[in-house]
Amino acid sequence: HNVSYLCYGSSLRSLKRHKYGPTFGEPVPVTVPGYHDMIKKPMDLGTIESYIFEQNDYNIEGFASDISLVWSNAMRFNPPQHPIHEMAVVLKKFCEGRIARIRQQIKSIERSLSLKEKHKEKQKQRLKLEGKTNGGMADDVAGLDDEVRKLAQKMEQMRRRLNSMSNSTSKPKKSKSKSKPRPKKKGVSIQERQALKQQIIQLGPEDLNGVAEIVRDAMPGSHDSTEVEVDLEILEDKTIRELQKYVAECIHERSMEQEQESSSEEEESSDEDF
């Protein structure tokens, strides 16, 4: 049935698209005087199309005969000088070459189908032999297909779960309790820089070497110079904090030394009094 449509349908569509095709597309009305008295077997392109779709046993011989009947009826009822007669002559020639090609196509398709049937039969025989020698192989293959299908379903479920988990973790829920904001680290103020400068001025030569080392580490370009000019205004806060810590340790050590010196002096004076 499908083969008939493929073979005949294209030719029939070409006929219906022809500029003369619509004239023969439908049955001749019964109102045409004398037509049905003269033409005992009417035929038209629309009826042929219905045969292609409805009759499974419709073959190339029937198609060629019905097409020829359309033109012969038109030429018989209408005289040679009539436009419909002339149209039928043109379309008859138009169809002759096409029907010859359809016959070739059908032979080629029938040959191909025959070869496929033979190949299919050989496959069936081979499968029967394999089934006898390899007992139950087909069942094993079917079982493997089921297992693969189940694994694929499980993997898909796992993928969905992972996606849902990643979505839930990427968007954490906001806690109702307001977290206390972390105190921001305060930058070094101008007053602190000035106070540090005064403390550095009061340091001794040995302590100033430590200040110079901290500044050199913070300013790599100053390593080549023997003297370092301490400009607290351009140093980063981190360096200032380190200097503050170092200076505070120096001052603390100096105060400790002074206390020891004063205590030792008091001891010496008390010894002299005795």
PDB file of C-alpha atoms in Angstrom:
ATOM      1  CA  HIS A   1       0.000   0.000   0.000  1.00  0.00           C
ATOM      2  CA  ASN A   2       2.797   2.413   0.925  1.00  0.00           C
ATOM      3  CA  VAL A   3       4.754   1.332  -2.140  1.00  0.00           C
ATOM      4  CA  SER A   4       1.753   2.085  -4.348  1.00  0.00           C
ATOM      5  CA  TYR A   5       1.422   5.560  -2.875  1.00  0.00           C
ATOM      6  CA  LEU A   6       5.130   6.292  -3.321  1.00  0.00           C
ATOM      7  CA  CYS A   7       5.126   5.105  -6.930  1.00  0.00           C
ATOM      8  CA  TYR A   8       1.802   6.408  -8.141  1.00  0.00           C
ATOM      9  CA  GLY A   9       1.263   9.320  -5.779  1.00  0.00           C
ATOM     10  CA  SER A  10       4.073  11.484  -7.135  1.00  0.00           C
ATOM     11  CA  SER A  11       2.911  11.064 -10.724  1.00  0.00           C
ATOM     12  CA  LEU A  12      -0.683  11.733  -9.761  1.00  0.00           C
ATOM     13  CA  ARG A  13       0.295  14.918  -7.884  1.00  0.00           C
ATOM     14  CA  SER A  14       2.234  16.078 -10.948  1.00  0.00           C
ATOM     15  CA  LEU A  15      -0.852  15.556 -13.091  1.00  0.00           C
ATOM     16  CA  LYS A  16      -3.084  17.462 -10.684  1.00  0.00           C
ATOM     17  CA  ARG A  17      -0.608  20.357 -10.577  1.00  0.00           C
ATOM     18  CA  HIS A  18      -0.477  20.533 -14.376  1.00  0.00           C
ATOM     19  CA  LYS A  19      -2.343  23.508 -15.804  1.00  0.00           C
ATOM     20  CA  TYR A  20      -4.809  21.088 -17.467  1.00  0.00           C
ATOM     21  CA  GLY A  21      -5.013  18.766 -14.479  1.00  0.00           C
ATOM     22  CA  PRO A  22      -7.955  20.368 -12.611  1.00  0.00           C
ATOM     23  CA  THR A  23     -10.196  19.766 -15.654  1.00  0.00           C
ATOM     24  CA  PHE A  24      -9.927  15.999 -14.999  1.00  0.00           C
ATOM     25  CA  GLY A  25      -9.712  16.137 -11.198  1.00  0.00           C
ATOM     26  CA  GLU A  26     -13.374  15.272 -10.452  1.00  0.00           C
ATOM     27  CA  PRO A  27     -16.096  13.079 -12.003  1.00  0.00           C
ATOM     28  CA  VAL A  28     -18.044  14.542 -14.890  1.00  0.00           C
ATOM     29  CA  PRO A  29     -21.386  15.805 -13.521  1.00  0.00           C
ATOM     30  CA  VAL A  30     -24.481  13.779 -14.339  1.00  0.00           C
ATOM     31  CA  THR A  31     -26.044  16.967 -15.673  1.00  0.00           C
ATOM     32  CA  VAL A  32     -23.793  16.891 -18.767  1.00  0.00           C
ATOM     33  CA  PRO A  33     -26.180  15.794 -21.577  1.00  0.00           C
ATOM     34  CA  GLY A  34     -25.417  12.419 -23.130  1.00  0.00           C
ATOM     35  CA  TYR A  35     -22.120  11.838 -21.320  1.00  0.00           C
ATOM     36  CA  HIS A  36     -23.137   8.868 -19.191  1.00  0.00           C
ATOM     37  CA  ASP A  37     -25.049   7.394 -22.128  1.00  0.00           C
ATOM     38  CA  MET A  38     -21.893   7.310 -24.211  1.00  0.00           C
ATOM     39  CA  ILE A  39     -19.264   6.680 -21.484  1.00  0.00           C
ATOM     40  CA  LYS A  40     -20.052   3.445 -19.687  1.00  0.00           C
ATOM     41  CA  LYS A  41     -17.020   3.523 -17.345  1.00  0.00           C
ATOM     42  CA  PRO A  42     -16.245   7.094 -16.241  1.00  0.00           C
ATOM     43  CA  MET A  43     -12.866   7.814 -14.637  1.00  0.00           C
ATOM     44  CA  ASP A  44     -11.110  10.865 -13.159  1.00  0.00           C
ATOM     45  CA  LEU A  45      -7.921  11.693 -11.216  1.00  0.00           C
ATOM     46  CA  GLY A  46      -9.739  12.055  -7.877  1.00  0.00           C
ATOM     47  CA  THR A  47     -11.188   8.554  -8.148  1.00  0.00           C
ATOM     48  CA  ILE A  48      -7.751   7.143  -9.000  1.00  0.00           C
ATOM     49  CA  GLU A  49      -6.321   8.840  -5.912  1.00  0.00           C
ATOM     50  CA  SER A  50      -8.977   7.195  -3.744  1.00  0.00           C
ATOM     51  CA  TYR A  51      -8.053   3.803  -5.243  1.00  0.00           C
ATOM     52  CA  ILE A  52      -4.417   4.349  -4.275  1.00  0.00           C
ATOM     53  CA  PHE A  53      -5.369   5.001  -0.643  1.00  0.00           C
ATOM     54  CA  GLU A  54      -8.203   2.535  -0.246  1.00  0.00           C
ATOM     55  CA  GLN A  55      -7.283  -0.507  -2.331  1.00  0.00           C
ATOM     56  CA  ASN A  56      -4.310  -2.468  -1.037  1.00  0.00           C
ATOM     57  CA  ASP A  57      -4.172  -4.590  -4.196  1.00  0.00           C
ATOM     58  CA  TYR A  58      -4.077  -1.576  -6.502  1.00  0.00           C
ATOM     59  CA  ASN A  59      -1.111  -2.176  -8.813  1.00  0.00           C
ATOM     60  CA  ILE A  60       0.695  -0.530 -11.690  1.00  0.00           C
ATOM     61  CA  GLU A  61      -1.487  -2.258 -14.272  1.00  0.00           C
ATOM     62  CA  GLY A  62      -4.657  -0.900 -12.713  1.00  0.00           C
ATOM     63  CA  PHE A  63      -3.118   2.560 -12.352  1.00  0.00           C
ATOM     64  CA  ALA A  64      -1.979   2.655 -15.989  1.00  0.00           C
ATOM     65  CA  SER A  65      -5.367   1.382 -17.215  1.00  0.00           C
ATOM     66  CA  ASP A  66      -7.372   3.941 -15.196  1.00  0.00           C
ATOM     67  CA  ILE A  67      -5.160   6.840 -16.264  1.00  0.00           C
ATOM     68  CA  SER A  68      -5.496   5.832 -19.895  1.00  0.00           C
ATOM     69  CA  LEU A  69      -9.281   5.595 -19.438  1.00  0.00           C
ATOM     70  CA  VAL A  70      -9.439   9.246 -18.304  1.00  0.00           C
ATOM     71  CA  TRP A  71      -7.882  10.447 -21.579  1.00  0.00           C
ATOM     72  CA  SER A  72      -9.747   8.030 -23.867  1.00  0.00           C
ATOM     73  CA  ASN A  73     -13.128   8.990 -22.356  1.00  0.00           C
ATOM     74  CA  ALA A  74     -12.372  12.692 -22.817  1.00  0.00           C
ATOM     75  CA  MET A  75     -11.206  12.222 -26.419  1.00  0.00           C
ATOM     76  CA  ARG A  76     -14.181   9.983 -27.267  1.00  0.00           C
ATOM     77  CA  PHE A  77     -16.872  12.309 -25.921  1.00  0.00           C
ATOM     78  CA  ASN A  78     -15.272  15.558 -27.139  1.00  0.00           C
ATOM     79  CA  PRO A  79     -14.412  16.130 -30.819  1.00  0.00           C
ATOM     80  CA  PRO A  80     -10.762  16.718 -31.810  1.00  0.00           C
ATOM     81  CA  GLN A  81     -11.194  20.483 -32.074  1.00  0.00           C
ATOM     82  CA  HIS A  82     -12.643  20.735 -28.564  1.00  0.00           C
ATOM     83  CA  PRO A  83     -10.292  22.178 -25.872  1.00  0.00           C
ATOM     84  CA  ILE A  84     -10.882  19.227 -23.524  1.00  0.00           C
ATOM     85  CA  HIS A  85      -9.951  16.789 -26.298  1.00  0.00           C
ATOM     86  CA  GLU A  86      -6.712  18.700 -26.895  1.00  0.00           C
ATOM     87  CA  MET A  87      -5.973  18.791 -23.162  1.00  0.00           C
ATOM     88  CA  ALA A  88      -6.441  15.031 -22.950  1.00  0.00           C
ATOM     89  CA  VAL A  89      -3.970  14.483 -25.812  1.00  0.00           C
ATOM     90  CA  VAL A  90      -1.327  16.625 -24.045  1.00  0.00           C
ATOM     91  CA  LEU A  91      -1.755  14.865 -20.709  1.00  0.00           C
ATOM     92  CA  LYS A  92      -1.721  11.421 -22.315  1.00  0.00           C
ATOM     93  CA  LYS A  93       1.737  12.109 -23.746  1.00  0.00           C
ATOM     94  CA  PHE A  94       2.760  13.625 -20.430  1.00  0.00           C
ATOM     95  CA  CYS A  95       1.883  10.375 -18.641  1.00  0.00           C
ATOM     96  CA  GLU A  96       3.361   7.829 -21.020  1.00  0.00           C
ATOM     97  CA  GLY A  97       6.976   8.460 -19.972  1.00  0.00           C
ATOM     98  CA  ARG A  98       6.053   8.668 -16.313  1.00  0.00           C
ATOM     99  CA  ILE A  99       4.265   5.326 -16.279  1.00  0.00           C
ATOM    100  CA  ALA A 100       7.297   3.689 -17.882  1.00  0.00           C
ATOM    101  CA  ARG A 101       9.470   5.060 -15.076  1.00  0.00           C
ATOM    102  CA  ILE A 102       6.965   3.859 -12.464  1.00  0.00           C
ATOM    103  CA  ARG A 103       7.214   0.324 -13.835  1.00  0.00           C
ATOM    104  CA  GLN A 104      11.006   0.453 -13.413  1.00  0.00           C
ATOM    105  CA  GLN A 105      10.701   1.818  -9.889  1.00  0.00           C
ATOM    106  CA  ILE A 106       8.310  -0.973  -8.902  1.00  0.00           C
ATOM    107  CA  LYS A 107      10.626  -3.641 -10.257  1.00  0.00           C
ATOM    108  CA  SER A 108      13.523  -2.140  -8.312  1.00  0.00           C
ATOM    109  CA  ILE A 109      11.478  -1.947  -5.095  1.00  0.00           C
ATOM    110  CA  GLU A 110      10.177  -5.488  -5.478  1.00  0.00           C
ATOM    111  CA  ARG A 111      13.736  -6.732  -6.011  1.00  0.00           C
ATOM    112  CA  SER A 112      14.924  -4.884  -2.907  1.00  0.00           C
ATOM    113  CA  LEU A 113      12.050  -6.231  -0.806  1.00  0.00           C
ATOM    114  CA  SER A 114      12.767  -9.758  -1.991  1.00  0.00           C
ATOM    115  CA  LEU A 115      16.403  -9.466  -0.969  1.00  0.00           C
ATOM    116  CA  LYS A 116      15.402  -8.089   2.438  1.00  0.00           C
ATOM    117  CA  GLU A 117      13.001 -10.955   3.014  1.00  0.00           C
ATOM    118  CA  LYS A 118      15.704 -13.463   2.153  1.00  0.00           C
ATOM    119  CA  HIS A 119      18.147 -11.725   4.483  1.00  0.00           C
ATOM    120  CA  LYS A 120      15.572 -11.672   7.271  1.00  0.00           C
ATOM    121  CA  GLU A 121      14.915 -15.369   6.813  1.00  0.00           C
ATOM    122  CA  LYS A 122      18.620 -16.123   7.007  1.00  0.00           C
ATOM    123  CA  GLN A 123      18.869 -14.113  10.229  1.00  0.00           C
ATOM    124  CA  LYS A 124      15.993 -16.077  11.736  1.00  0.00           C
ATOM    125  CA  GLN A 125      17.714 -19.345  10.863  1.00  0.00           C
ATOM    126  CA  ARG A 126      20.996 -18.131  12.323  1.00  0.00           C
ATOM    127  CA  LEU A 127      19.311 -16.996  15.534  1.00  0.00           C
ATOM    128  CA  LYS A 128      17.611 -20.370  15.865  1.00  0.00           C
ATOM    129  CA  LEU A 129      20.952 -22.130  15.541  1.00  0.00           C
ATOM    130  CA  GLU A 130      22.600 -19.783  18.036  1.00  0.00           C
ATOM    131  CA  GLY A 131      19.717 -20.281  20.425  1.00  0.00           C
ATOM    132  CA  LYS A 132      20.230 -24.062  20.316  1.00  0.00           C
ATOM    133  CA  THR A 133      23.993 -23.947  20.821  1.00  0.00           C
ATOM    134  CA  ASN A 134      24.155 -21.059  23.278  1.00  0.00           C
ATOM    135  CA  GLY A 135      20.984 -21.932  25.246  1.00  0.00           C
ATOM    136  CA  GLY A 136      19.275 -18.921  26.783  1.00  0.00           C
ATOM    137  CA  MET A 137      21.513 -16.226  25.275  1.00  0.00           C
ATOM    138  CA  ALA A 138      18.540 -14.137  24.173  1.00  0.00           C
ATOM    139  CA  ASP A 139      17.145 -14.211  27.696  1.00  0.00           C
ATOM    140  CA  ASP A 140      20.498 -13.138  29.098  1.00  0.00           C
ATOM    141  CA  VAL A 141      20.670 -10.215  26.678  1.00  0.00           C
ATOM    142  CA  ALA A 142      17.141  -9.168  27.613  1.00  0.00           C
ATOM    143  CA  GLY A 143      18.090  -9.385  31.282  1.00  0.00           C
ATOM    144  CA  LEU A 144      21.155  -7.235  30.697  1.00  0.00           C
ATOM    145  CA  ASP A 145      19.025  -4.645  28.913  1.00  0.00           C
ATOM    146  CA  ASP A 146      16.728  -4.493  31.947  1.00  0.00           C
ATOM    147  CA  GLU A 147      19.695  -4.073  34.295  1.00  0.00           C
ATOM    148  CA  VAL A 148      21.167  -1.296  32.164  1.00  0.00           C
ATOM    149  CA  ARG A 149      17.801   0.445  32.086  1.00  0.00           C
ATOM    150  CA  LYS A 150      17.478   0.226  35.872  1.00  0.00           C
ATOM    151  CA  LEU A 151      21.009   1.550  36.353  1.00  0.00           C
ATOM    152  CA  ALA A 152      20.282   4.449  34.032  1.00  0.00           C
ATOM    153  CA  GLN A 153      17.161   5.276  36.066  1.00  0.00           C
ATOM    154  CA  LYS A 154      19.131   5.142  39.328  1.00  0.00           C
ATOM    155  CA  MET A 155      21.841   7.397  37.878  1.00  0.00           C
ATOM    156  CA  GLU A 156      19.212   9.882  36.769  1.00  0.00           C
ATOM    157  CA  GLN A 157      17.676   9.871  40.270  1.00  0.00           C
ATOM    158  CA  MET A 158      21.104  10.409  41.833  1.00  0.00           C
ATOM    159  CA  ARG A 159      21.815  13.245  39.433  1.00  0.00           C
ATOM    160  CA  ARG A 160      18.571  14.963  40.399  1.00  0.00           C
ATOM    161  CA  ARG A 161      19.323  14.531  44.095  1.00  0.00           C
ATOM    162  CA  LEU A 162      22.809  15.982  43.657  1.00  0.00           C
ATOM    163  CA  ASN A 163      21.383  18.926  41.764  1.00  0.00           C
ATOM    164  CA  SER A 164      18.814  19.570  44.486  1.00  0.00           C
ATOM    165  CA  MET A 165      21.494  19.276  47.175  1.00  0.00           C
ATOM    166  CA  SER A 166      23.835  21.639  45.351  1.00  0.00           C
ATOM    167  CA  ASN A 167      21.020  24.139  44.886  1.00  0.00           C
ATOM    168  CA  SER A 168      20.106  23.987  48.568  1.00  0.00           C
ATOM    169  CA  THR A 169      23.704  24.408  49.717  1.00  0.00           C
ATOM    170  CA  SER A 170      24.509  27.165  47.269  1.00  0.00           C
ATOM    171  CA  LYS A 171      21.644  29.237  48.642  1.00  0.00           C
ATOM    172  CA  PRO A 172      21.802  28.983  52.451  1.00  0.00           C
ATOM    173  CA  LYS A 173      18.753  30.057  54.358  1.00  0.00           C
ATOM    174  CA  LYS A 174      19.036  33.280  56.256  1.00  0.00           C
ATOM    175  CA  SER A 175      18.915  32.767  60.001  1.00  0.00           C
ATOM    176  CA  LYS A 176      16.199  34.635  61.805  1.00  0.00           C
ATOM    177  CA  SER A 177      18.505  35.742  64.599  1.00  0.00           C
ATOM    178  CA  LYS A 178      20.507  38.752  63.562  1.00  0.00           C
ATOM    179  CA  SER A 179      24.214  38.051  63.861  1.00  0.00           C
ATOM    180  CA  LYS A 180      26.237  40.734  65.537  1.00  0.00           C
ATOM    181  CA  PRO A 181      28.313  42.659  63.032  1.00  0.00           C
ATOM    182  CA  ARG A 182      32.021  42.170  63.443  1.00  0.00           C
ATOM    183  CA  PRO A 183      33.830  45.291  64.575  1.00  0.00           C
ATOM    184  CA  LYS A 184      35.793  46.791  61.767  1.00  0.00           C
ATOM    185  CA  LYS A 185      39.479  47.306  62.281  1.00  0.00           C
ATOM    186  CA  LYS A 186      40.188  50.987  62.722  1.00  0.00           C
ATOM    187  CA  GLY A 187      42.832  52.545  60.586  1.00  0.00           C
ATOM    188  CA  VAL A 188      45.783  54.410  62.072  1.00  0.00           C
ATOM    189  CA  SER A 189      44.785  57.974  62.829  1.00  0.00           C
ATOM    190  CA  ILE A 190      46.929  61.048  62.258  1.00  0.00           C
ATOM    191  CA  GLN A 191      47.251  61.525  66.026  1.00  0.00           C
ATOM    192  CA  GLU A 192      48.633  58.003  66.397  1.00  0.00           C
ATOM    193  CA  ARG A 193      51.214  58.629  63.681  1.00  0.00           C
ATOM    194  CA  GLN A 194      52.302  61.870  65.342  1.00  0.00           C
ATOM    195  CA  ALA A 195      52.547  60.199  68.748  1.00  0.00           C
ATOM    196  CA  LEU A 196      54.628  57.369  67.238  1.00  0.00           C
ATOM    197  CA  LYS A 197      56.930  59.907  65.633  1.00  0.00           C
ATOM    198  CA  GLN A 198      57.586  61.571  68.988  1.00  0.00           C
ATOM    199  CA  GLN A 199      58.287  58.187  70.575  1.00  0.00           C
ATOM    200  CA  ILE A 200      60.756  57.252  67.839  1.00  0.00           C
ATOM    201  CA  ILE A 201      62.634  60.530  68.307  1.00  0.00           C
ATOM    202  CA  GLN A 202      63.209  59.642  71.971  1.00  0.00           C
ATOM    203  CA  LEU A 203      64.675  56.203  71.151  1.00  0.00           C
ATOM    204  CA  GLY A 204      68.361  55.494  71.459  1.00  0.00           C
ATOM    205  CA  PRO A 205      70.660  54.648  68.501  1.00  0.00           C
ATOM    206  CA  GLU A 206      70.417  50.901  69.052  1.00  0.00           C
ATOM    207  CA  ASP A 207      66.622  50.982  69.059  1.00  0.00           C
ATOM    208  CA  LEU A 208      66.567  53.160  65.958  1.00  0.00           C
ATOM    209  CA  ASN A 209      68.344  50.378  64.047  1.00  0.00           C
ATOM    210  CA  GLY A 210      65.310  48.160  64.706  1.00  0.00           C
ATOM    211  CA  VAL A 211      63.016  50.898  63.397  1.00  0.00           C
ATOM    212  CA  ALA A 212      65.132  51.129  60.249  1.00  0.00           C
ATOM    213  CA  GLU A 213      64.907  47.354  59.713  1.00  0.00           C
ATOM    214  CA  ILE A 214      61.102  47.422  59.922  1.00  0.00           C
ATOM    215  CA  VAL A 215      60.925  50.303  57.444  1.00  0.00           C
ATOM    216  CA  ARG A 216      63.337  48.534  55.051  1.00  0.00           C
ATOM    217  CA  ASP A 217      61.148  45.425  55.083  1.00  0.00           C
ATOM    218  CA  ALA A 218      58.096  47.532  54.323  1.00  0.00           C
ATOM    219  CA  MET A 219      59.909  49.559  51.615  1.00  0.00           C
ATOM    220  CA  PRO A 220      62.020  47.144  49.501  1.00  0.00           C
ATOM    221  CA  GLY A 221      63.549  49.998  47.497  1.00  0.00           C
ATOM    222  CA  SER A 222      65.304  51.327  50.572  1.00  0.00           C
ATOM    223  CA  HIS A 223      67.532  48.272  51.101  1.00  0.00           C
ATOM    224  CA  ASP A 224      70.338  49.734  49.012  1.00  0.00           C
ATOM    225  CA  SER A 225      70.628  52.948  51.062  1.00  0.00           C
ATOM    226  CA  THR A 226      72.565  53.071  54.292  1.00  0.00           C
ATOM    227  CA  GLU A 227      70.281  55.697  55.823  1.00  0.00           C
ATOM    228  CA  VAL A 228      66.518  55.362  55.997  1.00  0.00           C
ATOM    229  CA  GLU A 229      64.295  58.418  56.281  1.00  0.00           C
ATOM    230  CA  VAL A 230      61.274  57.445  58.319  1.00  0.00           C
ATOM    231  CA  ASP A 231      58.193  59.104  56.768  1.00  0.00           C
ATOM    232  CA  LEU A 232      55.281  57.847  58.818  1.00  0.00           C
ATOM    233  CA  GLU A 233      52.760  59.566  56.558  1.00  0.00           C
ATOM    234  CA  ILE A 234      53.344  57.197  53.641  1.00  0.00           C
ATOM    235  CA  LEU A 235      53.752  53.938  55.553  1.00  0.00           C
ATOM    236  CA  GLU A 236      50.865  51.468  55.526  1.00  0.00           C
ATOM    237  CA  ASP A 237      48.788  50.866  58.622  1.00  0.00           C
ATOM    238  CA  LYS A 238      50.249  47.377  58.990  1.00  0.00           C
ATOM    239  CA  THR A 239      53.790  48.787  59.189  1.00  0.00           C
ATOM    240  CA  ILE A 240      52.686  51.499  61.619  1.00  0.00           C
ATOM    241  CA  ARG A 241      51.161  48.854  63.906  1.00  0.00           C
ATOM    242  CA  GLU A 242      54.390  46.876  63.798  1.00  0.00           C
ATOM    243  CA  LEU A 243      56.394  50.008  64.634  1.00  0.00           C
ATOM    244  CA  GLN A 244      54.026  50.819  67.505  1.00  0.00           C
ATOM    245  CA  LYS A 245      54.550  47.348  68.946  1.00  0.00           C
ATOM    246  CA  TYR A 246      58.319  47.552  68.559  1.00  0.00           C
ATOM    247  CA  VAL A 247      58.548  51.056  70.027  1.00  0.00           C
ATOM    248  CA  ALA A 248      56.319  50.041  72.942  1.00  0.00           C
ATOM    249  CA  GLU A 249      58.656  47.110  73.695  1.00  0.00           C
ATOM    250  CA  CYS A 250      61.664  49.412  73.502  1.00  0.00           C
ATOM    251  CA  ILE A 251      60.063  51.921  75.876  1.00  0.00           C
ATOM    252  CA  HIS A 252      59.069  49.112  78.246  1.00  0.00           C
ATOM    253  CA  GLU A 253      62.619  47.724  78.283  1.00  0.00           C
ATOM    254  CA  ARG A 254      64.029  51.201  78.823  1.00  0.00           C
ATOM    255  CA  SER A 255      61.686  51.805  81.756  1.00  0.00           C
ATOM    256  CA  MET A 256      62.639  48.436  83.230  1.00  0.00           C
ATOM    257  CA  GLU A 257      66.337  49.335  82.974  1.00  0.00           C
ATOM    258  CA  GLN A 258      65.723  52.676  84.593  1.00  0.00           C
ATOM    259  CA  GLU A 259      63.885  51.024  87.480  1.00  0.00           C
ATOM    260  CA  GLN A 260      66.749  48.605  87.973  1.00  0.00           C
ATOM    261  CA  GLU A 261      69.268  51.438  87.912  1.00  0.00           C
ATOM    262  CA  SER A 262      67.280  53.475  90.417  1.00  0.00           C
ATOM    263  CA  SER A 263      66.873  50.492  92.709  1.00  0.00           C
ATOM    264  CA  SER A 264      70.564  49.741  92.583  1.00  0.00           C
ATOM    265  CA  GLU A 265      71.400  53.371  93.353  1.00  0.00           C
ATOM    266  CA  GLU A 266      69.082  53.313  96.369  1.00  0.00           C
ATOM    267  CA  GLU A 267      70.795  50.163  97.641  1.00  0.00           C
ATOM    268  CA  GLU A 268      74.215  51.758  97.299  1.00  0.00           C
ATOM    269  CA  SER A 269      73.118  54.897  99.177  1.00  0.00           C
ATOM    270  CA  SER A 270      71.678  52.859 101.981  1.00  0.00           C
ATOM    271  CA  ASP A 271      74.929  50.934 102.317  1.00  0.00           C
ATOM    272  CA  GLU A 272      76.857  54.178 102.600  1.00  0.00           C
ATOM    273  CA  ASP A 273      74.567  55.394 105.408  1.00  0.00           C
ATOM    274  CA  PHE A 274      75.423  52.312 107.453  1.00  0.00           C
TER     275      PHE A 274
END
